Coordinates of C-alpha atoms in Angstrom, one line a residue:
M1 CA -0.1 -35.0 5.3
P2 CA -3.2 -34.8 3.1
L3 CA -6.4 -36.5 4.4
D4 CA -8.8 -38.7 2.4
H5 CA -11.9 -37.1 3.8
K6 CA -13.3 -33.7 4.8
V7 CA -13.7 -32.8 8.5
D8 CA -17.4 -33.4 9.0
Q9 CA -17.6 -36.3 6.4
L10 CA -17.9 -39.9 7.8
P11 CA -14.4 -41.6 8.0
S12 CA -13.8 -43.9 4.9
D13 CA -13.1 -46.8 7.5
G14 CA -16.6 -46.8 8.6
S15 CA -15.9 -46.3 12.2
Q16 CA -19.4 -45.1 13.1
D17 CA -19.3 -45.4 16.7
R18 CA -16.3 -43.2 17.1
W19 CA -17.9 -40.6 14.8
T20 CA -21.1 -40.5 16.8
S21 CA -19.2 -40.2 20.0
Q22 CA -17.3 -37.2 18.4
L23 CA -20.7 -35.6 17.2
A24 CA -22.1 -36.0 20.7
G25 CA -19.0 -34.6 22.3
T26 CA -19.4 -31.4 20.0
K27 CA -23.2 -31.0 20.9
T28 CA -22.4 -31.0 24.5
A29 CA -19.5 -28.6 24.1
K30 CA -21.6 -26.3 22.1
H31 CA -24.3 -26.4 24.8
D32 CA -21.8 -25.4 27.5
F33 CA -20.5 -22.6 25.1
L34 CA -23.9 -21.2 24.5
A35 CA -24.5 -21.1 28.2
R36 CA -21.2 -19.3 28.8
F37 CA -21.3 -16.8 26.0
P38 CA -24.7 -15.4 25.3
D39 CA -23.4 -12.7 23.0
Y40 CA -22.7 -15.5 20.4
G41 CA -24.8 -15.9 17.3
Y42 CA -27.0 -12.4 16.8
G43 CA -29.8 -13.7 19.0
G44 CA -29.6 -17.3 17.8
R45 CA -29.7 -16.4 14.2
I46 CA -26.3 -17.5 13.1
D47 CA -27.1 -21.0 12.2
E48 CA -30.0 -20.2 10.1
L49 CA -28.2 -17.4 8.5
H50 CA -25.2 -19.6 7.8
S51 CA -27.2 -22.3 6.4
K52 CA -29.1 -20.1 4.0
E53 CA -26.5 -17.5 3.1
V54 CA -23.2 -19.2 3.1
Q55 CA -23.3 -23.0 3.4
P56 CA -24.5 -23.7 -0.1
R57 CA -21.3 -22.4 -1.7
L58 CA -19.0 -23.7 1.2
G59 CA -20.6 -27.2 1.6
E60 CA -18.6 -28.9 4.3
E61 CA -15.8 -26.8 4.3
H62 CA -14.9 -24.4 7.4
Y63 CA -13.9 -20.8 6.5
L64 CA -11.3 -19.4 8.9
D65 CA -9.7 -16.5 7.0
F66 CA -11.8 -13.4 7.7
T67 CA -8.7 -11.3 7.9
G68 CA -7.8 -12.4 4.5
S69 CA -11.5 -11.5 3.1
G70 CA -14.7 -11.4 4.5
L71 CA -17.6 -13.7 3.4
Y72 CA -20.4 -12.1 1.4
L73 CA -24.0 -13.3 2.0
S74 CA -26.1 -14.8 -1.0
S75 CA -28.8 -12.3 -0.3
Q76 CA -26.5 -9.5 -0.6
I77 CA -25.4 -10.6 -4.0
T78 CA -29.1 -11.0 -4.9
A79 CA -29.7 -7.6 -3.7
I80 CA -27.0 -6.2 -5.8
Q81 CA -28.2 -8.0 -8.9
Q82 CA -31.7 -6.8 -8.4
D83 CA -30.5 -3.2 -8.0
L84 CA -28.4 -3.3 -11.1
C85 CA -31.2 -5.1 -13.1
Q86 CA -33.8 -2.3 -12.0
S87 CA -31.7 0.8 -12.1
A88 CA -29.5 2.2 -15.0
Y89 CA -26.2 3.6 -13.8
G90 CA -23.9 5.6 -15.7
N91 CA -20.6 7.4 -15.7
P92 CA -21.1 10.0 -12.9
H93 CA -19.4 12.7 -15.0
S94 CA -22.3 14.0 -16.9
I95 CA -25.7 15.4 -16.5
T96 CA -28.0 12.4 -17.9
P97 CA -30.3 10.5 -16.0
S98 CA -28.1 7.5 -15.5
S99 CA -25.2 9.7 -14.6
V100 CA -27.1 11.8 -12.0
R101 CA -28.7 8.5 -10.7
A102 CA -25.1 7.0 -10.2
S103 CA -23.7 10.3 -8.7
H104 CA -26.6 10.6 -6.0
A105 CA -25.9 6.8 -5.2
V106 CA -22.2 7.2 -4.8
E107 CA -22.4 10.3 -2.5
A108 CA -25.2 8.5 -0.6
V109 CA -22.7 5.6 0.1
R110 CA -20.0 8.1 0.7
A111 CA -22.1 9.8 3.6
A112 CA -23.2 6.5 4.8
L113 CA -19.5 5.3 5.2
L114 CA -18.5 8.5 7.2
R115 CA -21.5 7.6 9.7
L116 CA -20.0 4.0 9.9
F117 CA -16.8 5.5 11.1
D118 CA -18.4 8.1 13.1
A119 CA -16.5 10.8 11.1
D120 CA -17.6 14.4 11.2
P121 CA -18.1 15.3 7.5
A122 CA -17.1 18.9 8.5
E123 CA -13.7 17.4 9.5
Y124 CA -13.2 14.3 7.3
E125 CA -13.2 13.6 3.5
L126 CA -13.9 10.1 2.5
V127 CA -11.9 9.2 -0.7
F128 CA -12.7 6.2 -2.8
T129 CA -9.5 4.0 -3.6
R130 CA -8.7 0.7 -5.2
S131 CA -8.0 -0.8 -1.8
A132 CA -6.6 -0.2 1.5
T133 CA -3.0 -0.6 0.0
G134 CA -4.2 2.1 -2.6
A135 CA -5.1 4.4 0.1
L136 CA -1.8 4.0 1.9
Q137 CA 0.0 4.6 -1.5
L138 CA -1.9 7.8 -1.8
I139 CA -0.7 8.9 1.5
G140 CA 2.7 8.4 0.8
E141 CA 2.7 9.9 -2.6
M142 CA 0.9 13.0 -1.6
F143 CA 2.1 13.6 1.9
P144 CA 4.1 17.1 2.3
W145 CA 7.5 15.4 2.9
G146 CA 10.7 17.5 3.4
P147 CA 14.1 17.4 4.8
A148 CA 12.8 17.9 8.2
S149 CA 10.2 15.2 8.0
Q150 CA 10.2 11.8 9.7
F151 CA 8.3 8.6 8.8
A152 CA 8.1 6.8 12.1
Y153 CA 6.2 3.5 12.1
T154 CA 5.9 0.4 14.3
R155 CA 7.8 -2.7 13.0
S156 CA 4.7 -4.5 13.3
N157 CA 3.2 -2.9 10.3
H158 CA 1.6 -4.6 7.0
K159 CA 4.0 -4.4 4.1
S160 CA 1.7 -2.0 2.6
V161 CA 2.4 0.5 5.4
L162 CA 6.3 -0.1 5.2
G163 CA 6.2 0.8 1.4
I164 CA 5.4 4.3 2.3
R165 CA 8.9 4.8 3.4
E166 CA 10.1 4.8 -0.2
Y167 CA 8.3 8.1 -0.9
A168 CA 9.6 9.5 2.5
K169 CA 13.3 8.6 1.6
A170 CA 12.9 10.0 -2.2
N171 CA 11.7 13.3 -0.7
G172 CA 14.6 13.6 1.9
A173 CA 12.8 12.6 4.9
S174 CA 14.2 10.2 7.7
V175 CA 12.9 6.8 8.4
V176 CA 12.5 5.6 12.0
P177 CA 11.1 1.9 12.6
L178 CA 10.1 1.5 16.3
T179 CA 9.2 -1.4 18.6
E180 CA 6.0 -1.0 20.6
Q181 CA 8.3 -0.5 23.7
E182 CA 10.1 2.3 22.0
V183 CA 6.8 4.1 21.0
E184 CA 5.5 3.8 24.6
A185 CA 9.0 5.3 26.0
W186 CA 8.7 8.2 23.4
L187 CA 5.2 9.0 24.2
A188 CA 6.1 8.9 28.1
G189 CA 8.8 11.3 27.7
S190 CA 9.1 14.9 26.6
A191 CA 10.9 14.4 23.2
T192 CA 9.1 15.7 20.3
Q193 CA 10.7 13.2 18.0
P194 CA 11.2 9.4 18.2
G195 CA 14.4 7.6 17.1
N196 CA 16.9 8.7 19.6
R197 CA 18.7 5.3 19.1
S198 CA 21.9 6.0 17.3
N199 CA 25.0 4.2 16.0
A200 CA 28.6 5.6 16.4
D201 CA 28.1 8.0 13.5
G202 CA 25.1 9.6 14.7
S203 CA 22.6 7.8 12.3
A204 CA 19.4 6.4 13.6
A205 CA 19.7 2.7 14.2
G206 CA 17.9 0.6 11.6
G207 CA 16.8 3.8 9.8
T208 CA 18.3 6.8 7.8
P209 CA 20.1 9.8 9.5
P210 CA 18.0 12.2 11.7
P211 CA 16.7 15.4 10.2
A212 CA 19.2 18.5 10.7
S213 CA 16.2 20.7 11.8
S214 CA 12.7 20.5 13.0
T215 CA 11.7 23.9 12.0
A216 CA 12.2 23.9 8.3
G217 CA 9.1 23.8 6.2
P218 CA 7.9 20.7 4.1
G219 CA 9.8 21.8 1.0
D220 CA 11.8 25.0 1.6
S221 CA 13.2 26.6 4.6
G222 CA 10.8 29.0 6.3
A223 CA 8.0 27.9 4.0
G224 CA 5.8 26.7 7.0
P225 CA 5.8 23.8 9.6
A226 CA 7.4 20.6 8.8
F227 CA 5.2 17.5 8.8
S228 CA 6.1 14.0 9.9
L229 CA 4.1 10.9 9.8
F230 CA 3.5 8.1 12.3
A231 CA 1.8 5.0 11.2
Y232 CA 0.7 1.9 13.1
P233 CA -2.0 -0.7 12.9
A234 CA -5.1 -0.6 14.9
Y235 CA -5.2 -4.4 14.7
D236 CA -2.1 -6.4 13.6
N237 CA -3.0 -8.6 10.8
F238 CA -0.2 -11.0 11.7
H239 CA -1.6 -12.2 15.2
G240 CA -4.3 -10.1 16.0
K241 CA -2.9 -7.8 18.6
I242 CA -4.6 -4.5 19.2
S243 CA -2.4 -1.4 19.6
P244 CA -3.6 1.4 21.9
A245 CA -6.0 3.8 20.2
S246 CA -4.6 6.4 22.6
W247 CA -1.4 6.7 20.6
V248 CA -3.2 8.7 18.0
Q249 CA -3.7 11.7 20.2
A250 CA -0.5 11.2 22.1
V251 CA 1.6 11.3 18.9
Q252 CA -0.5 14.3 17.5
A253 CA 0.3 16.2 20.9
R254 CA 4.0 16.0 20.1
S255 CA 3.5 18.5 17.5
T256 CA 5.1 22.0 17.9
P257 CA 4.4 25.3 15.7
G258 CA 7.3 24.5 13.6
H259 CA 6.7 20.6 13.4
Q260 CA 3.4 19.0 13.1
W261 CA 3.0 15.1 13.7
R262 CA 0.3 13.3 11.5
V263 CA -1.0 9.8 12.2
V264 CA -2.0 6.9 9.9
W265 CA -4.1 4.6 12.0
D266 CA -4.2 1.4 9.8
T267 CA -7.7 0.0 10.4
A268 CA -8.0 -2.3 7.4
A269 CA -8.0 -5.5 9.8
Y270 CA -9.6 -3.7 12.7
A271 CA -12.9 -2.4 11.0
P272 CA -14.5 -5.6 10.0
C273 CA -15.0 -6.6 13.8
H274 CA -14.7 -3.5 15.8
P275 CA -16.4 -0.1 15.8
V276 CA -14.3 2.7 14.5
S277 CA -14.9 6.2 15.8
L278 CA -13.1 9.2 14.3
R279 CA -14.7 11.4 16.9
Q280 CA -13.1 9.5 19.6
V281 CA -9.9 8.6 17.9
P282 CA -9.3 11.5 15.5
A283 CA -6.6 9.9 13.2
D284 CA -5.4 12.0 10.3
F285 CA -5.7 9.2 8.0
I286 CA -7.6 5.6 8.2
C287 CA -7.6 3.0 5.3
I288 CA -10.1 0.6 4.5
S289 CA -10.6 -2.4 2.2
F290 CA -14.2 -3.2 1.8
Y291 CA -14.1 -6.9 0.7
K292 CA -12.6 -7.4 4.2
L293 CA -15.8 -6.0 5.7
F294 CA -18.4 -7.3 3.5
G295 CA -16.8 -9.9 1.3
F296 CA -18.0 -8.2 -2.0
P297 CA -17.0 -6.1 -3.8
T298 CA -13.3 -6.5 -4.5
G299 CA -11.2 -3.8 -5.9
V300 CA -12.5 -0.7 -3.9
G301 CA -11.2 0.7 -0.7
A302 CA -11.2 4.1 1.1
L303 CA -9.1 6.7 2.7
A304 CA -10.7 8.7 5.3
M305 CA -8.5 12.0 5.8
R306 CA -8.9 15.0 8.0
K307 CA -9.5 18.0 6.0
D308 CA -6.9 20.1 7.8
I309 CA -4.2 17.9 6.4
A310 CA -6.0 17.3 2.9
K311 CA -5.2 21.0 2.1
H312 CA -1.4 20.4 2.6
M313 CA -1.4 17.1 0.5
R314 CA 0.8 17.6 -2.7
K315 CA -1.5 16.2 -5.4
V316 CA 0.8 15.5 -8.5
Y317 CA -1.0 13.5 -11.1
W318 CA -4.5 14.3 -12.0
G319 CA -6.8 12.8 -14.5
G320 CA -10.6 12.4 -15.3
G321 CA -12.9 13.6 -12.4
S322 CA -10.1 14.7 -10.3
A323 CA -9.8 17.9 -12.4
N324 CA -12.4 20.2 -13.5
Y325 CA -10.4 22.1 -16.1
A326 CA -7.0 21.7 -17.8
V327 CA -5.4 23.5 -20.6
S328 CA -3.6 21.3 -23.0
S329 CA -1.1 23.8 -24.3
L330 CA -0.4 25.8 -21.1
D331 CA 0.5 24.6 -17.7
Y332 CA -2.8 25.3 -16.0
T333 CA -5.1 22.9 -14.0
L334 CA -8.1 23.5 -11.9
L335 CA -8.6 20.6 -9.6
S336 CA -11.9 19.4 -8.3
D337 CA -13.4 20.3 -5.0
G338 CA -13.7 18.1 -2.0
P339 CA -12.6 14.3 -2.2
E340 CA -13.1 14.0 -5.9
R341 CA -9.8 16.0 -6.2
F342 CA -8.0 12.8 -5.1
E343 CA -10.1 10.4 -7.3
D344 CA -8.4 10.1 -10.7
G345 CA -10.3 8.7 -13.4
T346 CA -13.9 7.1 -13.4
L347 CA -14.7 5.6 -10.0
P348 CA -15.9 2.0 -9.9
F349 CA -19.4 3.3 -9.4
L350 CA -21.2 0.0 -9.7
D351 CA -18.9 -1.5 -7.0
I352 CA -19.3 1.6 -4.9
I353 CA -23.0 1.5 -5.3
S354 CA -23.0 -2.1 -4.3
L355 CA -21.4 -1.3 -0.9
R356 CA -24.9 0.0 0.4
H357 CA -26.0 -3.8 0.4
G358 CA -22.9 -4.8 2.4
L359 CA -23.7 -2.0 4.9
Q360 CA -27.3 -3.4 5.2
V361 CA -25.9 -6.8 6.1
F362 CA -24.1 -5.1 9.1
E363 CA -27.3 -3.4 10.1
M364 CA -29.1 -6.5 9.9
L365 CA -26.6 -8.3 12.2
G366 CA -27.2 -5.5 14.7
G367 CA -24.2 -3.3 13.7
V368 CA -20.3 -3.6 14.3
G369 CA -20.8 -3.9 18.0
A370 CA -23.0 -6.9 17.7
I371 CA -20.4 -8.3 15.4
Q372 CA -17.5 -7.6 17.9
R373 CA -19.4 -9.4 20.6
H374 CA -20.2 -12.4 18.5
V375 CA -16.6 -12.8 17.3
D376 CA -15.0 -12.1 20.5
S377 CA -16.9 -14.9 22.2
L378 CA -15.7 -17.5 19.6
G379 CA -12.2 -15.9 19.7
Q380 CA -11.8 -16.3 23.6
Y381 CA -13.1 -19.9 23.3
L382 CA -10.8 -20.9 20.3
Y383 CA -7.7 -19.7 22.2
E384 CA -8.7 -21.4 25.5
Q385 CA -9.2 -24.7 23.7
A386 CA -6.3 -24.4 21.5
S387 CA -3.8 -23.5 24.3
Q388 CA -4.9 -26.8 25.9
L389 CA -3.9 -29.1 23.1
L390 CA -1.2 -31.3 24.4
H391 CA 0.9 -34.2 23.2
S392 CA 0.9 -37.4 25.2
N393 CA 4.1 -36.4 27.2
G394 CA 2.1 -33.0 28.2
A395 CA 4.0 -30.8 25.9
P396 CA 2.1 -28.3 23.9
L397 CA 0.9 -28.9 20.5
L398 CA 0.9 -25.3 19.5
E399 CA 3.1 -22.3 19.9
I400 CA 0.6 -19.5 19.8
Y401 CA 1.6 -15.8 19.1
G402 CA -0.1 -12.7 20.3
D403 CA -1.3 -11.2 23.5
H404 CA -4.0 -13.8 24.4
G405 CA -2.6 -14.1 27.9
R406 CA -2.9 -10.5 29.1
T407 CA -5.3 -9.5 31.7
D408 CA -6.7 -7.0 29.6
R409 CA -7.0 -9.3 26.6
A410 CA -10.5 -7.9 25.6
E411 CA -8.9 -4.6 24.7
R412 CA -5.4 -5.7 23.4
Q413 CA -6.0 -9.1 21.5
G414 CA -8.4 -9.7 18.8
S415 CA -10.0 -12.9 17.6
T416 CA -7.1 -14.3 15.6
L417 CA -5.2 -17.3 16.5
T418 CA -1.7 -17.5 14.9
F419 CA 0.4 -20.5 15.7
S420 CA 3.2 -22.9 14.8
L421 CA 2.8 -26.7 15.3
L422 CA 5.2 -28.3 17.6
D423 CA 6.2 -32.1 18.0
P424 CA 6.5 -33.6 21.5
S425 CA 10.2 -32.5 21.8
G426 CA 9.3 -28.7 20.9
E427 CA 10.6 -28.9 17.4
Y428 CA 8.6 -27.2 14.8
L429 CA 6.6 -29.2 12.4
S430 CA 6.2 -28.1 8.6
W431 CA 3.8 -25.3 8.4
Q432 CA 3.7 -25.7 4.5
A433 CA 2.6 -29.4 5.0
A434 CA 0.0 -28.3 7.6
A435 CA -1.5 -25.8 5.1
Q436 CA -1.7 -28.4 2.5
A437 CA -3.3 -30.8 4.9
M438 CA -5.9 -28.2 6.1
M439 CA -6.7 -27.3 2.6
D440 CA -7.2 -30.9 1.9
A441 CA -9.5 -31.2 4.9
G442 CA -11.8 -28.2 3.9
L443 CA -10.3 -25.8 6.4
H444 CA -9.7 -22.3 5.1
V445 CA -6.5 -21.4 7.0
R446 CA -3.8 -18.8 5.9
S447 CA -0.3 -19.5 5.9
G448 CA 3.1 -17.9 5.2
G449 CA 4.5 -14.6 6.3
L450 CA 1.1 -12.8 6.3
C451 CA 2.7 -9.6 4.8
N452 CA 4.1 -8.6 8.1
P453 CA 7.9 -9.1 8.2
G454 CA 8.2 -7.4 11.6
S455 CA 5.7 -9.4 13.5
L456 CA 7.0 -12.7 11.9
C457 CA 10.5 -12.0 13.1
D458 CA 9.4 -11.1 16.7
A459 CA 7.1 -14.2 16.6
V460 CA 9.6 -16.8 15.8
G461 CA 12.7 -15.2 17.4
M462 CA 14.5 -14.1 14.4
S463 CA 16.5 -10.9 13.8
E464 CA 15.6 -8.9 10.7
G465 CA 19.3 -9.1 9.8
E466 CA 19.1 -12.9 9.9
M467 CA 15.9 -12.6 7.8
M468 CA 17.6 -10.4 5.0
Q469 CA 20.8 -12.6 5.0
L470 CA 18.6 -15.7 4.6
I471 CA 16.7 -13.9 1.6
V472 CA 20.2 -13.2 0.0
Q473 CA 21.3 -16.7 0.3
K474 CA 18.1 -18.3 -1.0
L475 CA 18.1 -16.0 -4.1
R476 CA 21.6 -16.7 -4.9
A477 CA 20.9 -20.4 -4.6
G478 CA 18.2 -19.8 -7.2
V479 CA 15.5 -20.8 -4.6
Q480 CA 12.3 -18.7 -5.0
P481 CA 9.7 -18.0 -2.2
P482 CA 8.0 -19.2 -0.2
W483 CA 10.6 -20.5 2.0
E484 CA 10.1 -22.8 4.8
W485 CA 13.1 -22.7 7.1
A486 CA 15.9 -20.8 8.5
V487 CA 18.7 -22.2 10.6
V488 CA 20.2 -19.6 12.9
Q489 CA 22.9 -19.5 15.4
R490 CA 22.0 -19.6 19.1
P491 CA 23.9 -20.5 22.5
A492 CA 24.0 -24.1 23.0
P493 CA 23.1 -25.6 26.4
G494 CA 26.6 -26.8 26.8
G495 CA 28.3 -23.6 25.8
G496 CA 29.3 -22.4 22.2
M497 CA 26.8 -21.9 19.4
H498 CA 24.6 -24.4 17.5
G499 CA 21.9 -24.2 14.7
V500 CA 18.3 -23.8 15.7
R501 CA 15.6 -24.3 12.9
L502 CA 13.0 -21.6 12.8
P503 CA 9.9 -21.3 10.4
M504 CA 9.7 -18.9 7.8
G505 CA 5.9 -19.2 8.0
V506 CA 3.1 -19.6 10.4
L507 CA -0.6 -20.6 10.3
R508 CA -3.4 -18.0 11.1
V509 CA -7.0 -18.5 11.9
S510 CA -9.1 -15.3 11.8
L511 CA -12.8 -15.1 12.8
G512 CA -15.4 -12.8 11.4
H513 CA -19.2 -12.0 11.4
M514 CA -20.2 -15.4 9.9
S515 CA -18.0 -17.6 11.9
R516 CA -19.6 -20.4 13.7
F517 CA -18.9 -22.7 16.9
E518 CA -18.8 -25.6 14.4
D519 CA -15.9 -23.9 12.5
V520 CA -13.8 -23.7 15.5
A521 CA -14.7 -27.1 16.7
A522 CA -13.7 -28.6 13.3
L523 CA -10.3 -26.9 13.5
L524 CA -9.6 -28.1 16.9
S525 CA -10.6 -31.7 16.3
F526 CA -8.5 -31.7 13.0
L527 CA -5.4 -30.2 15.0
S528 CA -5.9 -32.8 17.9
R529 CA -6.2 -36.0 15.8
T530 CA -3.8 -35.2 13.0
Y531 CA -0.7 -33.7 15.1
T532 CA -0.9 -35.4 18.4
D533 CA 2.5 -37.0 18.8
A534 CA 3.4 -36.2 15.2
S535 CA 7.3 -36.1 14.8
A536 CA 9.6 -33.8 13.2
A537 CA 12.4 -36.2 13.0
R538 CA 12.1 -36.4 9.0
I539 CA 12.3 -32.8 8.4
H540 CA 15.4 -31.8 6.5
T541 CA 17.0 -28.3 5.6
A542 CA 19.1 -27.1 3.0
P543 CA 22.5 -25.6 2.9
E544 CA 21.2 -22.2 1.9
D545 CA 19.0 -22.3 5.1
E546 CA 22.0 -22.0 7.3
V547 CA 22.4 -18.2 8.4
P548 CA 25.9 -17.4 9.8
L549 CA 26.0 -15.6 13.0
Q550 CA 24.8 -11.9 12.8
L551 CA 26.7 -9.2 14.4
P552 CA 24.8 -7.0 17.0
G553 CA 22.7 -4.4 15.6
A554 CA 22.6 -6.1 12.0
C555 CA 18.9 -5.4 11.8
A556 CA 18.6 -3.4 8.5
F557 CA 15.7 -4.8 6.5
S558 CA 15.2 -3.3 2.9
A559 CA 12.1 -2.8 1.1
A560 CA 13.4 -4.8 -1.7
A561 CA 14.1 -7.7 0.5
A562 CA 10.5 -7.5 2.1
Q563 CA 9.0 -8.0 -1.4
H564 CA 10.4 -11.5 -1.3
L565 CA 8.4 -12.6 1.8
A566 CA 5.7 -15.3 1.6
S567 CA 2.5 -14.3 0.1
C568 CA -0.1 -12.5 2.2

């Protein structure tokens, strides 16, 4: 339902009195908010900063998609431009003034990033990649998989983590998807390996068969310890749930002399608003996309990797700076030392050098701790107000996903509000129509499956078997994604089964370092006046939306199917 005006513009019908009343209410609400949340706004600077640094390009729009991408500041881009205009930087792989200048600048940024993540340079290497996804691909490609290896991961992972399993399977490792409860049960027990769920034939439920031995080496029997990998998100990109950091060391403690467990702690969505300390949480791998932190540049990320696992990584391809010497006609290569041996080709050195200006923005705001306090203030307020949005009959306007209601919310739930819209009878409203309406209203709100099929299924109450069946039906019918509805079979109140319509996408609001009270207020106002008492009666589904009743245990979800989910 597109609107004919933006949220903060005067209504076209000229109802000035109603608009003046709304503005007065917003000012009163902000006054109460500021009194309650003194950590908001970086000491009262946020409004001036936003006005100078962001507002000129956003106009009257409201940016609410910080998990999608951070917002760069205008002064940040100006500083980058001045840097490039005043200094000549060249390809680092040479001894020229411009090359040496670039090399020194790149290494200074590398060192600064290790400090940002509180990583001991004696224990960690920081490898520049094209993105967080590029870092995860590098892990999967080089990890010392073997027939005794396992790749265990929580179902609530981003698709970029799920893709690692293709490397694991190709190298004979077993694949074990786990729920959060299954991870906790594993770590509370004495078993060195997860995945005790089994089918009648002894294969792991929802995964590939378990390894025959836990003592074989990564490649050949007796070659050394086997290596297994556990991956989980520090911050679920779908709804902002924060997983326990304690899992890192708890999983590592499951290692034995013949079988080592290593951990990927996916910090891509966590690091923009939360301090990361690799001294306190000594993960073997973390991945970063810098546009999620600083807004600019895109196309550069990082992999922080413990040196004691780096020496076991199986580098296959090499090129450019990752090799010191190579012989063309004989099979001999001398790889570079340090993190450079994992950085093929010429680094995007100008993009890397520009990161120092993003780091300066974080320092100007008071560091990541100050950003966390600012964002947490807004996130708590947003949830409190959104959860109180009601229809005239008292029914909730939103179905909100995540762990917002926990007593330890501050430790387990981030400042993300992911939701579906409901009509007064509890039926789902169209998320696709809502996404269009929000765009027309100048609200930057992300929609779809959010690249997280496990969390989407859990949120809306759909099994992954039903998800995969729907994908097959849609593609056979020639209907390309994104898809809006699935009609699944559920017990009817009077007995038997009936079809229940579930959304194949959701709406996500995520806050960040430049979020303001006004952005949250604009969203809440829009939701209230646009969807209060809105009806889902005219929503129709197609025959290919009807998913037949699935047998128990039908939860397989292939990587090929996952690629057809709604866009990130």
